XYZ file of C-alpha atoms in Angstrom:
697
model
C 9.389 -2.039 35.560
C 6.073 -3.238 36.196
C 5.304 -5.257 32.256
C 2.198 -2.913 30.961
C 4.869 -0.698 31.752
C 7.520 -2.320 30.246
C 4.747 -2.321 26.707
C 4.211 1.122 26.914
C 8.023 1.865 26.714
C 8.601 -0.690 24.160
C 5.588 0.754 21.798
C 6.574 4.577 22.752
C 9.833 3.861 20.958
C 8.766 2.591 17.843
C 5.922 5.589 17.965
C 8.741 8.390 18.436
C 11.032 6.546 15.860
C 8.392 6.243 13.149
C 7.944 10.453 13.803
C 11.200 11.067 13.613
C 12.514 8.726 10.720
C 9.672 8.740 8.201
C 9.279 12.072 6.198
C 5.133 12.130 5.380
C 4.025 12.166 1.599
C 2.064 15.666 1.365
C -1.389 14.357 -0.939
C -3.330 17.684 -2.812
C -6.894 17.633 -1.945
C -9.115 15.671 -4.181
C -9.267 12.360 -5.402
C -6.235 10.075 -5.425
C -5.877 8.824 -8.933
C -4.192 5.471 -9.780
C -1.127 5.445 -12.124
C -2.031 5.489 -15.917
C 1.382 4.234 -17.357
C 0.306 4.315 -21.426
C -0.346 8.411 -20.885
C 3.912 7.912 -19.447
C 6.918 8.638 -21.467
C 10.288 6.675 -22.296
C 11.961 8.277 -19.011
C 9.997 6.428 -16.674
C 10.008 2.850 -18.503
C 13.596 3.019 -18.708
C 14.087 4.698 -15.010
C 15.194 1.947 -12.402
C 12.300 -0.053 -10.942
C 11.273 1.371 -7.504
C 12.082 -1.078 -4.396
C 10.337 -1.969 -1.253
C 12.850 -1.638 1.490
C 10.133 -3.680 4.356
C 9.945 -6.609 1.567
C 14.138 -6.303 1.271
C 14.604 -6.515 4.181
C 12.510 -9.441 4.721
C 14.745 -10.980 2.017
C 17.974 -10.014 4.369
C 16.367 -11.324 7.466
C 13.095 -13.618 7.155
C 11.012 -14.323 10.443
C 12.568 -17.219 12.149
C 10.889 -20.248 12.828
C 10.899 -21.972 16.289
C 13.344 -24.904 16.272
C 12.528 -28.262 17.905
C 13.069 -28.230 21.572
C 13.086 -30.556 24.630
C 10.067 -31.094 26.712
C 11.803 -28.823 29.629
C 11.971 -25.705 27.121
C 8.569 -26.433 25.359
C 7.396 -26.164 28.617
C 9.027 -23.298 29.411
C 7.827 -21.273 25.941
C 4.585 -22.897 26.335
C 3.726 -21.348 30.028
C 5.629 -18.111 28.622
C 2.847 -17.820 25.356
C -0.017 -18.678 28.100
C 0.699 -15.633 30.161
C 0.847 -13.670 26.723
C -2.706 -14.325 25.441
C -4.473 -14.128 29.504
C -2.474 -10.753 30.297
C -1.508 -11.731 32.950
C -0.160 -8.941 35.427
C 2.676 -9.194 38.269
C -0.394 -9.930 40.623
C -1.855 -12.748 38.323
C 1.902 -14.060 38.257
C 2.743 -13.464 41.855
C -1.066 -15.682 42.672
C 0.154 -18.322 40.540
C 3.569 -18.412 42.598
C 2.157 -17.930 45.747
C -0.138 -20.971 45.417
C 2.804 -23.334 44.006
C 4.675 -22.322 47.470
C 1.591 -23.385 49.371
C 0.370 -20.044 50.289
C -3.301 -19.622 51.988
C -5.795 -18.534 50.164
C -6.170 -15.681 52.776
C -2.497 -14.699 52.590
C -2.342 -15.275 48.804
C -5.594 -12.610 48.836
C -3.143 -9.857 51.736
C -0.082 -10.149 49.315
C -1.819 -9.946 45.943
C -3.144 -6.183 47.608
C 0.223 -5.216 48.716
C 1.319 -5.499 45.083
C -1.524 -3.916 43.554
C -0.665 -0.876 46.042
C 2.419 -0.722 44.245
C 1.380 -0.779 41.035
C -1.577 2.120 42.076
C 1.486 4.057 43.728
C 3.578 4.215 40.455
C 0.687 4.744 38.217
C -0.256 7.569 40.461
C 3.723 8.585 40.803
C 3.149 9.182 44.642
C 7.026 9.348 45.213
C 6.469 10.026 48.632
C 4.082 6.590 49.771
C 6.899 3.998 48.469
C 5.705 0.115 48.659
C 6.122 -1.666 51.326
C 6.315 -5.151 51.476
C 5.390 -8.277 53.895
C 8.224 -10.233 55.051
C 7.010 -13.345 53.318
C 6.199 -11.635 50.170
C 8.976 -13.448 47.755
C 11.758 -11.021 46.904
C 12.217 -10.916 43.622
C 8.511 -8.927 43.477
C 9.621 -6.913 45.915
C 12.594 -6.110 44.517
C 11.650 -5.588 41.130
C 8.945 -3.176 42.250
C 10.885 -1.249 44.123
C 13.006 -0.864 41.137
C 10.445 0.467 39.379
C 9.384 2.652 42.031
C 12.628 4.111 41.831
C 13.256 4.232 38.087
C 9.916 6.366 37.535
C 11.051 8.487 40.175
C 14.023 9.183 38.760
C 16.634 7.598 41.676
C 18.669 5.116 38.952
C 20.739 5.030 41.247
C 18.725 2.780 43.889
C 17.046 1.776 40.807
C 19.995 0.024 39.606
C 20.874 -1.691 43.169
C 17.178 -2.993 43.553
C 17.669 -5.001 40.185
C 21.378 -5.747 41.363
C 20.242 -7.605 44.487
C 17.671 -9.453 42.684
C 20.248 -10.917 39.842
C 22.007 -12.347 42.853
C 19.084 -14.265 44.323
C 19.662 -17.969 43.877
C 18.136 -18.348 40.120
C 15.385 -21.004 41.899
C 14.298 -17.475 43.313
C 14.253 -15.263 40.454
C 12.482 -17.446 37.966
C 9.706 -14.422 37.351
C 12.139 -11.208 36.741
C 15.802 -12.021 35.591
C 14.885 -11.328 32.430
C 13.051 -8.365 33.343
C 16.276 -7.099 36.052
C 18.596 -8.058 33.137
C 16.713 -5.469 30.633
C 15.759 -2.558 32.785
C 19.440 -2.356 33.993
C 20.825 -1.812 30.446
C 17.669 0.575 29.677
C 19.179 2.468 32.805
C 22.539 3.045 30.631
C 20.600 3.391 26.848
C 17.702 6.019 27.879
C 14.838 6.492 25.991
C 14.411 9.212 23.649
C 13.975 12.722 24.689
C 11.088 14.911 24.465
C 9.537 14.327 20.751
C 12.677 13.155 19.532
C 15.453 11.707 19.189
C 19.190 12.950 19.746
C 20.689 13.234 17.139
C 24.783 11.218 17.890
C 26.690 14.517 17.288
C 24.669 16.388 19.644
C 24.669 14.159 22.532
C 27.145 14.077 24.652
C 30.558 11.715 24.381
C 30.859 10.664 28.129
C 26.373 10.217 27.169
C 27.433 7.868 24.728
C 29.887 5.735 25.878
C 27.410 5.008 29.191
C 25.148 3.171 26.447
C 28.009 0.779 25.865
C 27.593 -0.334 29.410
C 24.345 -1.563 28.845
C 25.425 -4.177 26.248
C 26.453 -6.688 28.541
C 22.872 -6.371 30.197
C 20.765 -7.165 26.959
C 22.784 -9.606 26.595
C 21.902 -11.207 29.730
C 18.278 -10.510 29.057
C 18.481 -13.056 25.729
C 20.554 -15.336 27.667
C 18.449 -15.246 30.960
C 15.187 -15.991 28.697
C 16.736 -18.657 26.875
C 17.845 -20.553 29.929
C 14.236 -20.667 30.454
C 13.414 -17.872 32.638
C 10.380 -15.598 32.568
C 10.066 -13.439 29.264
C 6.337 -12.461 29.039
C 6.624 -8.947 27.450
C 9.145 -10.525 24.779
C 12.181 -7.994 26.087
C 14.652 -10.900 24.957
C 13.288 -9.555 21.417
C 13.055 -5.898 22.473
C 17.044 -6.241 23.799
C 18.235 -6.188 20.250
C 17.028 -3.061 19.508
C 18.248 -1.571 22.671
C 21.657 -2.628 22.384
C 21.841 -1.928 18.803
C 20.756 1.947 19.589
C 23.750 1.829 21.992
C 26.003 0.719 19.230
C 24.625 2.752 16.478
C 25.124 6.110 18.589
C 28.638 5.065 19.352
C 29.362 4.853 15.784
C 29.277 1.699 15.570
C 26.659 1.121 12.399
C 28.202 -2.481 11.508
C 27.399 -3.994 14.344
C 23.845 -2.083 15.059
C 22.865 -3.465 11.823
C 23.333 -6.834 12.797
C 21.404 -6.840 15.505
C 18.411 -4.848 13.908
C 17.755 -7.229 11.517
C 18.089 -10.469 14.243
C 15.391 -7.952 15.926
C 13.492 -8.360 12.303
C 14.187 -12.594 12.373
C 13.200 -12.390 16.082
C 9.038 -10.297 14.761
C 9.490 -6.844 15.650
C 9.200 -5.981 12.024
C 8.520 -2.851 11.696
C 10.519 -1.102 14.915
C 13.535 -2.965 12.823
C 13.246 -1.394 9.825
C 12.065 1.829 11.048
C 15.707 1.597 12.907
C 17.655 0.320 9.870
C 16.296 3.192 7.615
C 17.842 5.534 10.250
C 21.218 3.773 10.588
C 21.689 4.193 6.507
C 20.446 7.457 6.511
C 22.777 8.776 9.101
C 25.538 6.777 7.187
C 25.181 8.579 4.025
C 24.041 12.320 5.624
C 27.816 12.977 5.534
C 28.282 10.687 2.812
C 30.508 13.582 0.869
C 32.919 14.156 3.431
C 36.073 12.178 3.896
C 35.214 10.853 7.098
C 31.703 9.813 5.430
C 33.315 8.321 2.635
C 35.663 6.501 5.081
C 32.724 4.963 7.180
C 31.006 4.310 3.612
C 33.961 2.475 2.202
C 33.885 0.235 5.574
C 29.966 -1.262 5.946
C 31.081 -1.987 2.230
C 33.442 -4.339 3.287
C 30.637 -6.326 5.392
C 28.232 -8.295 3.695
C 24.475 -7.702 5.373
C 25.820 -3.635 6.267
C 26.460 -3.436 2.369
C 23.238 -4.739 1.451
C 21.006 -2.662 3.788
C 22.278 0.526 2.800
C 22.304 -0.699 -1.117
C 18.317 -0.858 -0.836
C 17.924 1.833 1.362
C 18.877 4.086 -1.802
C 16.650 1.472 -3.777
C 13.739 1.919 -1.798
C 13.185 5.672 -2.299
C 9.680 5.604 -1.370
C 8.551 7.137 1.620
C 12.435 8.689 2.030
C 11.231 12.374 0.971
C 7.825 14.178 -0.274
C 7.236 13.571 -4.004
C 7.602 17.538 -4.345
C 11.349 17.953 -3.149
C 13.340 18.297 -5.917
C 16.402 19.073 -3.246
C 15.937 15.248 -1.576
C 15.415 13.816 -4.554
C 19.205 15.239 -5.822
C 20.969 14.165 -2.935
C 20.127 11.185 -2.913
C 20.771 10.492 -6.887
C 24.354 12.229 -5.468
C 24.486 9.453 -2.554
C 23.551 6.575 -5.039
C 26.021 7.728 -7.232
C 28.932 7.954 -4.382
C 27.819 4.240 -2.856
C 28.239 3.096 -6.217
C 31.841 4.389 -7.065
C 32.441 3.155 -3.352
C 31.615 -0.335 -4.361
C 33.006 -0.036 -7.514
C 36.409 0.482 -6.001
C 36.247 -2.433 -3.435
C 35.822 -4.972 -6.739
C 32.923 -6.682 -5.840
C 32.408 -9.557 -7.858
C 31.499 -12.868 -6.769
C 28.986 -11.729 -3.663
C 25.314 -12.907 -3.327
C 23.742 -9.075 -4.032
C 25.497 -8.574 -7.130
C 21.836 -8.145 -8.863
C 21.336 -5.486 -5.948
C 24.500 -3.956 -6.621
C 24.117 -3.684 -10.429
C 20.419 -1.689 -9.785
C 22.034 0.383 -7.611
C 24.696 1.452 -10.761
C 21.594 1.537 -13.076
C 20.161 3.848 -10.540
C 23.115 5.890 -10.324
C 23.527 5.610 -14.502
C 26.632 3.863 -14.495
C 24.624 1.660 -17.025
C 28.492 0.294 -17.713
C 29.053 -0.514 -14.076
C 25.996 -2.556 -14.178
C 26.306 -4.211 -17.261
C 29.844 -5.474 -15.649
C 28.697 -6.572 -12.021
C 25.403 -8.389 -14.215
C 27.689 -10.743 -15.360
C 28.166 -12.601 -12.356
C 24.456 -11.939 -11.162
C 21.728 -14.949 -11.654
C 19.868 -15.563 -14.421
C 16.664 -16.294 -12.462
C 17.408 -12.694 -10.590
C 14.084 -10.664 -10.592
C 16.079 -7.444 -9.934
C 18.505 -8.625 -11.898
C 16.169 -9.829 -15.240
C 14.401 -6.171 -14.628
C 17.541 -4.194 -14.749
C 19.195 -6.652 -18.378
C 16.045 -5.369 -19.519
C 16.239 -1.673 -19.245
C 19.893 -2.124 -20.725
C 18.419 -3.868 -23.101
C 15.773 -0.898 -24.196
C 18.041 1.348 -23.971
C 20.301 -0.300 -26.307
C 17.735 -0.510 -28.526
C 16.102 -4.838 -28.505
C 13.071 -4.336 -27.298
C 12.217 -7.858 -28.134
C 15.074 -9.212 -25.706
C 14.118 -6.165 -23.520
C 10.554 -7.693 -23.476
C 11.706 -11.558 -23.043
C 13.375 -10.370 -19.912
C 10.250 -8.986 -18.418
C 7.940 -12.161 -19.621
C 10.648 -14.097 -17.086
C 10.216 -10.840 -14.320
C 6.953 -11.437 -13.708
C 6.537 -15.244 -14.027
C 8.540 -15.660 -11.353
C 7.500 -16.344 -7.917
C 9.940 -14.169 -6.487
C 8.051 -11.461 -7.498
C 5.985 -9.872 -5.165
C 4.050 -6.669 -3.470
C 4.437 -3.544 -4.869
C 6.975 -4.544 -7.785
C 4.488 -6.377 -9.004
C 2.131 -3.924 -11.374
C 4.971 -2.295 -11.730
C 6.499 -5.162 -13.807
C 3.532 -6.080 -15.455
C 3.461 -2.210 -16.628
C 6.746 -2.446 -18.180
C 5.762 -5.704 -19.588
C 2.467 -3.987 -21.141
C 4.411 -1.064 -22.119
C 6.987 -2.427 -24.125
C 4.110 -4.757 -25.448
C 2.146 -1.595 -27.052
C 5.008 -0.379 -28.643
C 5.545 -4.072 -30.726
C 2.193 -3.799 -31.852
C 1.528 -6.338 -29.604
C -1.774 -4.663 -28.113
C -4.021 -8.112 -26.759
C -0.709 -9.012 -25.195
C -0.593 -5.462 -23.762
C -3.743 -6.112 -22.336
C -2.921 -8.588 -20.272
C -0.257 -7.589 -18.698
C -2.148 -4.528 -18.026
C -4.984 -6.888 -16.625
C -2.292 -8.601 -14.394
C -0.937 -5.789 -12.913
C -4.053 -4.244 -11.434
C -3.650 -1.412 -14.299
C -7.626 -0.480 -15.310
C -7.357 2.297 -16.781
C -4.583 1.489 -18.879
C -6.389 -1.992 -19.557
C -9.562 0.050 -20.494
C -8.075 2.889 -22.981
C -6.172 -0.665 -24.962
C -10.297 -2.131 -25.259
C -12.227 0.903 -25.890
C -9.741 2.484 -28.468
C -6.954 0.787 -29.973
C -8.287 -2.974 -30.191
C -11.068 -3.634 -33.026
C -14.254 -5.255 -31.720
C -13.016 -8.184 -33.061
C -10.059 -8.838 -31.394
C -11.950 -8.000 -28.086
C -14.409 -10.250 -28.415
C -11.920 -13.252 -28.932
C -9.469 -11.539 -25.955
C -12.555 -11.744 -23.273
C -13.813 -15.134 -24.696
C -10.117 -16.420 -23.989
C -9.045 -14.592 -20.816
C -12.178 -13.437 -18.961
C -15.060 -16.738 -18.345
C -18.588 -15.587 -16.678
C -18.022 -15.231 -13.108
C -21.292 -15.242 -10.872
C -22.145 -12.744 -8.304
C -19.815 -9.911 -9.935
C -22.730 -7.280 -10.165
C -20.991 -4.671 -7.946
C -17.828 -2.868 -9.468
C -14.707 -3.465 -7.150
C -11.102 -1.335 -7.859
C -8.144 -2.462 -6.484
C -4.728 -0.045 -6.131
C -1.898 0.211 -7.881
C 0.092 -0.094 -4.639
C -1.333 -3.480 -3.644
C 0.116 -7.375 -4.503
C -2.723 -8.542 -6.603
C -4.662 -12.206 -5.595
C -6.326 -14.257 -7.398
C -9.490 -12.702 -6.463
C -8.573 -9.133 -7.603
C -7.341 -9.930 -11.441
C -11.123 -11.657 -11.683
C -12.699 -9.175 -10.862
C -10.990 -6.947 -13.333
C -11.476 -9.751 -15.848
C -15.249 -9.025 -15.227
C -14.929 -5.266 -15.507
C -13.563 -6.455 -18.989
C -16.448 -8.471 -20.172
C -19.192 -5.663 -19.178
C -16.837 -2.703 -21.128
C -17.272 -5.312 -23.984
C -20.640 -5.837 -23.361
C -21.156 -1.998 -23.795
C -18.811 -1.447 -26.166
C -21.244 -3.977 -28.344
C -24.309 -2.650 -26.772
C -23.142 0.805 -28.122
C -22.061 -0.505 -32.011
C -25.948 -1.435 -31.941
C -24.906 -5.612 -31.597
C -27.127 -6.127 -28.921
C -27.693 -9.926 -29.511
C -23.876 -9.971 -28.873
C -23.880 -7.462 -26.183
C -26.916 -9.492 -24.148
C -24.279 -11.981 -23.323
C -21.424 -10.098 -21.538
C -23.684 -8.254 -19.373
C -23.407 -9.321 -15.333
C -26.893 -11.681 -14.863
C -28.847 -8.732 -13.226
C -27.859 -6.221 -15.946
C -28.485 -8.485 -18.697
C -32.304 -8.939 -17.314
C -32.526 -5.533 -17.966
C -30.870 -4.146 -21.077
C -32.675 -7.706 -22.648
C -35.519 -5.813 -21.221
C -34.777 -2.177 -22.680
C -34.294 -3.725 -26.476
C -37.398 -5.354 -26.201
C -39.146 -1.998 -25.526
C -36.899 -0.266 -28.214
C -38.006 -3.044 -30.208
C -42.032 -2.616 -29.555
C -41.870 1.379 -29.897
C -40.673 0.913 -33.470
C -43.402 -1.815 -34.422
C -45.576 0.046 -36.138
C -48.155 -2.910 -35.944
C -48.934 -2.414 -32.899
C -51.832 0.607 -31.431
C -50.127 4.127 -30.594
C -50.778 3.732 -26.848
C -48.776 0.555 -27.156
C -45.250 1.987 -28.721
C -45.733 4.823 -26.554
C -45.445 2.635 -23.683
C -42.747 0.857 -24.901
C -40.327 3.134 -26.011
C -41.401 5.009 -22.706
C -40.132 2.019 -20.243
C -37.393 2.034 -22.748
C -36.714 5.555 -22.025
C -36.644 4.995 -18.260
C -34.766 1.916 -17.776
C -32.102 3.826 -20.273
C -32.083 6.928 -17.871
C -31.993 4.910 -14.707
C -29.288 2.199 -16.580
C -27.456 4.571 -18.665
C -24.193 4.407 -17.685
C -24.013 0.886 -16.613
C -25.893 -0.504 -19.773
C -23.945 1.930 -22.625
C -21.217 4.464 -20.697
C -18.003 4.679 -22.086
C -15.454 3.642 -19.645
C -13.209 6.864 -20.298
C -13.773 9.612 -21.794
C -16.411 10.902 -22.257
C -18.493 9.515 -19.428
C -15.931 8.532 -17.459
C -17.865 4.997 -16.030
C -14.469 4.359 -14.395
C -14.893 7.225 -11.723
C -18.904 6.285 -11.770
C -19.091 9.690 -13.481
C -17.842 11.891 -10.928
C -14.673 13.076 -13.072
C -14.005 13.618 -16.398
C -10.022 12.914 -16.113
C -7.879 10.243 -18.071
C -4.915 11.177 -19.731
C -4.122 8.863 -21.690
C -5.391 8.990 -24.733
C -4.725 12.904 -25.183
C -1.183 11.788 -23.774
C -0.653 9.448 -26.590
C -2.146 11.688 -29.381
C 0.034 14.805 -28.632
C 2.704 14.595 -25.737
C 4.423 11.267 -26.727
C 3.602 11.157 -30.466
C 6.064 14.071 -30.505
C 8.328 13.481 -28.323
C 8.494 9.514 -30.301
C 11.295 6.890 -28.196
C 10.110 3.474 -26.432
C 6.803 5.303 -24.969
C 5.531 6.732 -28.189
C 2.224 5.076 -30.086
C 3.015 3.588 -33.416
C 1.149 4.552 -36.507
C -0.947 1.624 -36.214
C -2.291 2.031 -32.845
C -2.985 6.031 -33.571
C -4.858 5.060 -36.436
C -6.928 2.456 -34.611
C -8.056 5.184 -31.560
C -9.105 7.502 -34.934
C -11.396 4.830 -36.391
C -12.769 3.940 -32.676
C -14.372 6.809 -32.088
C -16.653 7.373 -28.647
C -19.609 9.446 -28.006
C -19.055 13.116 -28.725
C -21.259 13.628 -25.780
C -21.006 13.248 -21.812
C -23.821 11.394 -20.725
C -24.978 10.604 -24.388
C -27.436 8.478 -23.297
C -29.634 10.667 -21.429
C -29.876 12.497 -25.111
C -30.827 9.050 -25.851
C -33.804 8.426 -23.422
C -34.632 12.226 -24.109
C -35.237 10.749 -27.696
C -36.876 7.566 -26.771
C -39.293 9.834 -24.626
C -40.042 12.403 -27.666
C -40.997 9.428 -29.377
C -43.268 8.121 -26.553
C -44.747 11.920 -26.260
C -45.335 11.383 -30.516
C -47.246 8.600 -30.063
C -49.704 10.020 -27.429
C -52.759 12.937 -28.027
C -52.343 16.912 -27.301
C -53.504 18.058 -24.021
C -52.707 14.921 -22.372
C -51.443 14.856 -18.466
C -49.878 11.881 -19.682
C -48.478 13.287 -22.633
C -47.547 16.674 -20.648
C -45.760 14.279 -17.641
C -43.628 12.306 -20.961
C -42.032 15.996 -21.892
C -41.697 17.468 -18.765
C -39.715 14.332 -17.234
C -37.558 13.896 -20.540
C -36.562 17.464 -20.756
C -35.661 17.595 -17.490
C -33.019 15.061 -18.125
C -31.291 17.340 -19.907
C -32.062 20.333 -19.000
C -29.316 21.572 -16.968
C -26.429 20.318 -19.036
C -27.930 20.905 -22.218
C -30.310 23.658 -21.986
C -31.046 24.125 -25.819
C -31.423 20.287 -26.574
C -33.995 20.454 -23.843
C -35.880 24.010 -25.227
C -37.709 21.337 -27.961
C -39.455 19.664 -24.746
C -40.681 22.685 -23.034
C -42.174 24.188 -26.411
C -43.631 21.010 -26.738
C -44.871 21.035 -23.810
C -46.891 24.633 -23.911
C -47.527 24.449 -27.228
C -49.416 20.628 -27.274
C -50.384 20.812 -23.998
C -51.677 24.338 -22.780
C -54.706 23.120 -20.595
C -52.809 20.876 -18.553
C -51.493 21.986 -15.310
C -47.627 21.423 -16.292
C -48.141 22.859 -19.772
C -49.970 26.207 -18.098
C -46.397 25.941 -15.035
C -44.502 26.038 -17.875
C -46.081 28.672 -20.194
C -46.479 30.936 -16.883
C -42.402 30.265 -16.042
C -41.245 30.394 -19.821
C -39.473 27.398 -19.159
C -40.362 23.727 -17.089
C -41.680 23.233 -13.671
C -39.819 23.268 -10.430
C-alpha cells in the first residue's frame, strides 16, 4: 500500500477507537464555572483522589530514550528521519534508488511516471486498469504497488502473493518495502474496523478471530526488519505493536495485549495506546460479576503490568461515563469492590504498586484493606500519602492529615491534574484548623481563584491580608490584564504569578472601599494606580471649600466620570455583589452562602468554624451590586449642585449621572430627573425630559 495510504490507515484506526471507546461529557449550556472547593462538604474532602489514566500509564511505560547506535544503525535512523521530515513519497524514494543504480535521468523520469500512474489508479479506484510496469522497474516497487492495488480492490489473495514474493527477494533488492510488506501481510490477517465501529469480540466469528493470530508473526517480522535497518518511513514498527495487540485482545489474551499496548505507548504512540488500554480494561470488567469474568480477572491480577493497568482504569474515573449517569458510576463502584476483593485474595503485599492498591481499596470503601496495603507502600509515594491523609481525616486526626498533604503537595511526583486537587484538599484542611493565611496560600498554589477570593475578601482582616500580600505577592510589571486559568491545567510559574498579582489588585480594591486611599494606591497595577490617584485627587479637590465652585464642580465631575468608567477595577468586589471575577457578567459564587447555611448545618470536616463565620459577618461587603455606579452618580450630583440653574452643562451632568443608574434603579435615578426639569427647565435636555416625563433618550 502506498505510504500515504498507510498513514491514513493508522489515523483512521485511532479516530474509530476514540469514537468507540470514549464517552463524552455532556455540558449544560452557559458558562463553565471552575470548582469552588470551599462550597463542598465533607463527602468531597473524604472522597478518593481522581486518577489521571494517561499520566499514570506514562509512569508504567515512559517513552524510551533512543539507545546509542553504531555508525551503521545511526545512518539508517538519520535516513529514515530525513525521509519523514521531507515527506518523501514512493516516487521520491524511487528516484533516489534509480539514481543510486546509475539510471539515466530520462529513464528515471519515465519510471517515476509509471509509479505516479499506479498511485493515481489506486486513488481513483480504477480497478479495471491494473498498474503496468516496465521490466527495468525495481522489483520491490512493482510488487508492492501491485499488492496495494489488489488489496484496495479487495483481492487479498493476490495482495498476499505479491507481498510474499517481495519478501523472497534478496535483502539488498528490498531495502525500501520489506517493512511495509511484512506489516501489510499482518494487516491482511487483522482487518480494519468495519463500518463506523469496532466489532465486539462476542459478535465476531471464531474463525475470524483465530485468523487474526496468523498476523502476529508478520507484525513481529515488521519490527525485526525495521531493527535490521530496512526503511520504516511510516513508523510501521510502532504501529505493528497495536495491531498485534488487537489480535491477542480479540482472542481473549488480554495480558499479551496489555503488554504490547504498553510497548506501543513507550514507542511514542501515546494516544492510541491509552485508548486501547482503556478498552481492554473496560472489556475485562464488563463481565466482572460473572464466574468466567471473575476467573479472567484473577488471571490478570497475577500479572504485574495487567494488574496495574486495570487498577488505574478504575481509579481514573474522569471520562469513563457522563457526569450525570448515576448507574454507570454505581457500576464502576461495584467493579472497584470486586477488583479490590480479587487483589486481596491474591495476598499481594511486597509489590511495587501497593500504593495504587491502597488507593483502589479506599475508593471501594475497604478502609482496613487500604491501611493494610499502605503498610508496605513507600513513605514518599504521592498516592500513598494522599490516602494516608484521607484515612487520618476519617479518624479525626486533621493535624496528621495536614502534614501528609503538605508532603503530597511538595512532592515533584505530583503533576498534571492531580496538583490543583491536592492543594485544594490541603486548603480545606487548613481552613478547618483556622489557618486562614495557610489556606489562602494553598488555594493560590492550586490555582483556585474563587476560593482565594473568598478568604481574602471575607475571612482575613485587612492587616492579615496586607501582611500576606507583602510576603507572598511581590509587585510585578506588565500585569494590567486579568488572567484566569482552568483548574484542570497544571500550574506553571507564570500562572501562579498572575494569580498573586490578582490578589494584590483585590487588596487594593478592598483598601479603597475601606477609605484607605494612601495604602490602596501601592497595590494597584501600574496603569490603574495612576487612574486611582487622579480619582482621589479629584474627590479631594471637590470637597475643598477653599476652591471656586466651578473648580470644585469640575473636579467632582472628573471623579464621577472616572469612577463610572473604571469602577469595577477601582472599587469592585471580586465575589458578591459585583463579581469582578466574572467581569461583572454573572452573579454566581456559591461559597459564602454554602458555608453560612448548608455546610454549617451539616457540620463535619467541611464546615466553617465559628471564628470564620464571625469574620465573614464582620467583613461585610457593599449591599448593592455595582455600588460604585451609585457612588459615581453621587459625585455627579455634587458636581451639578455647584453649577448654576438653567445651564446646559448642569443639565448634561444631571442627565448623564442619572442615566448611569436609571435602568438598574429608577427610584434612585428619579431625583436626577426631577432636578433636571426643575433646575433646568429652559434647556434642551430639560424640555425633552419634561415632555417625556423621564430622561431624554
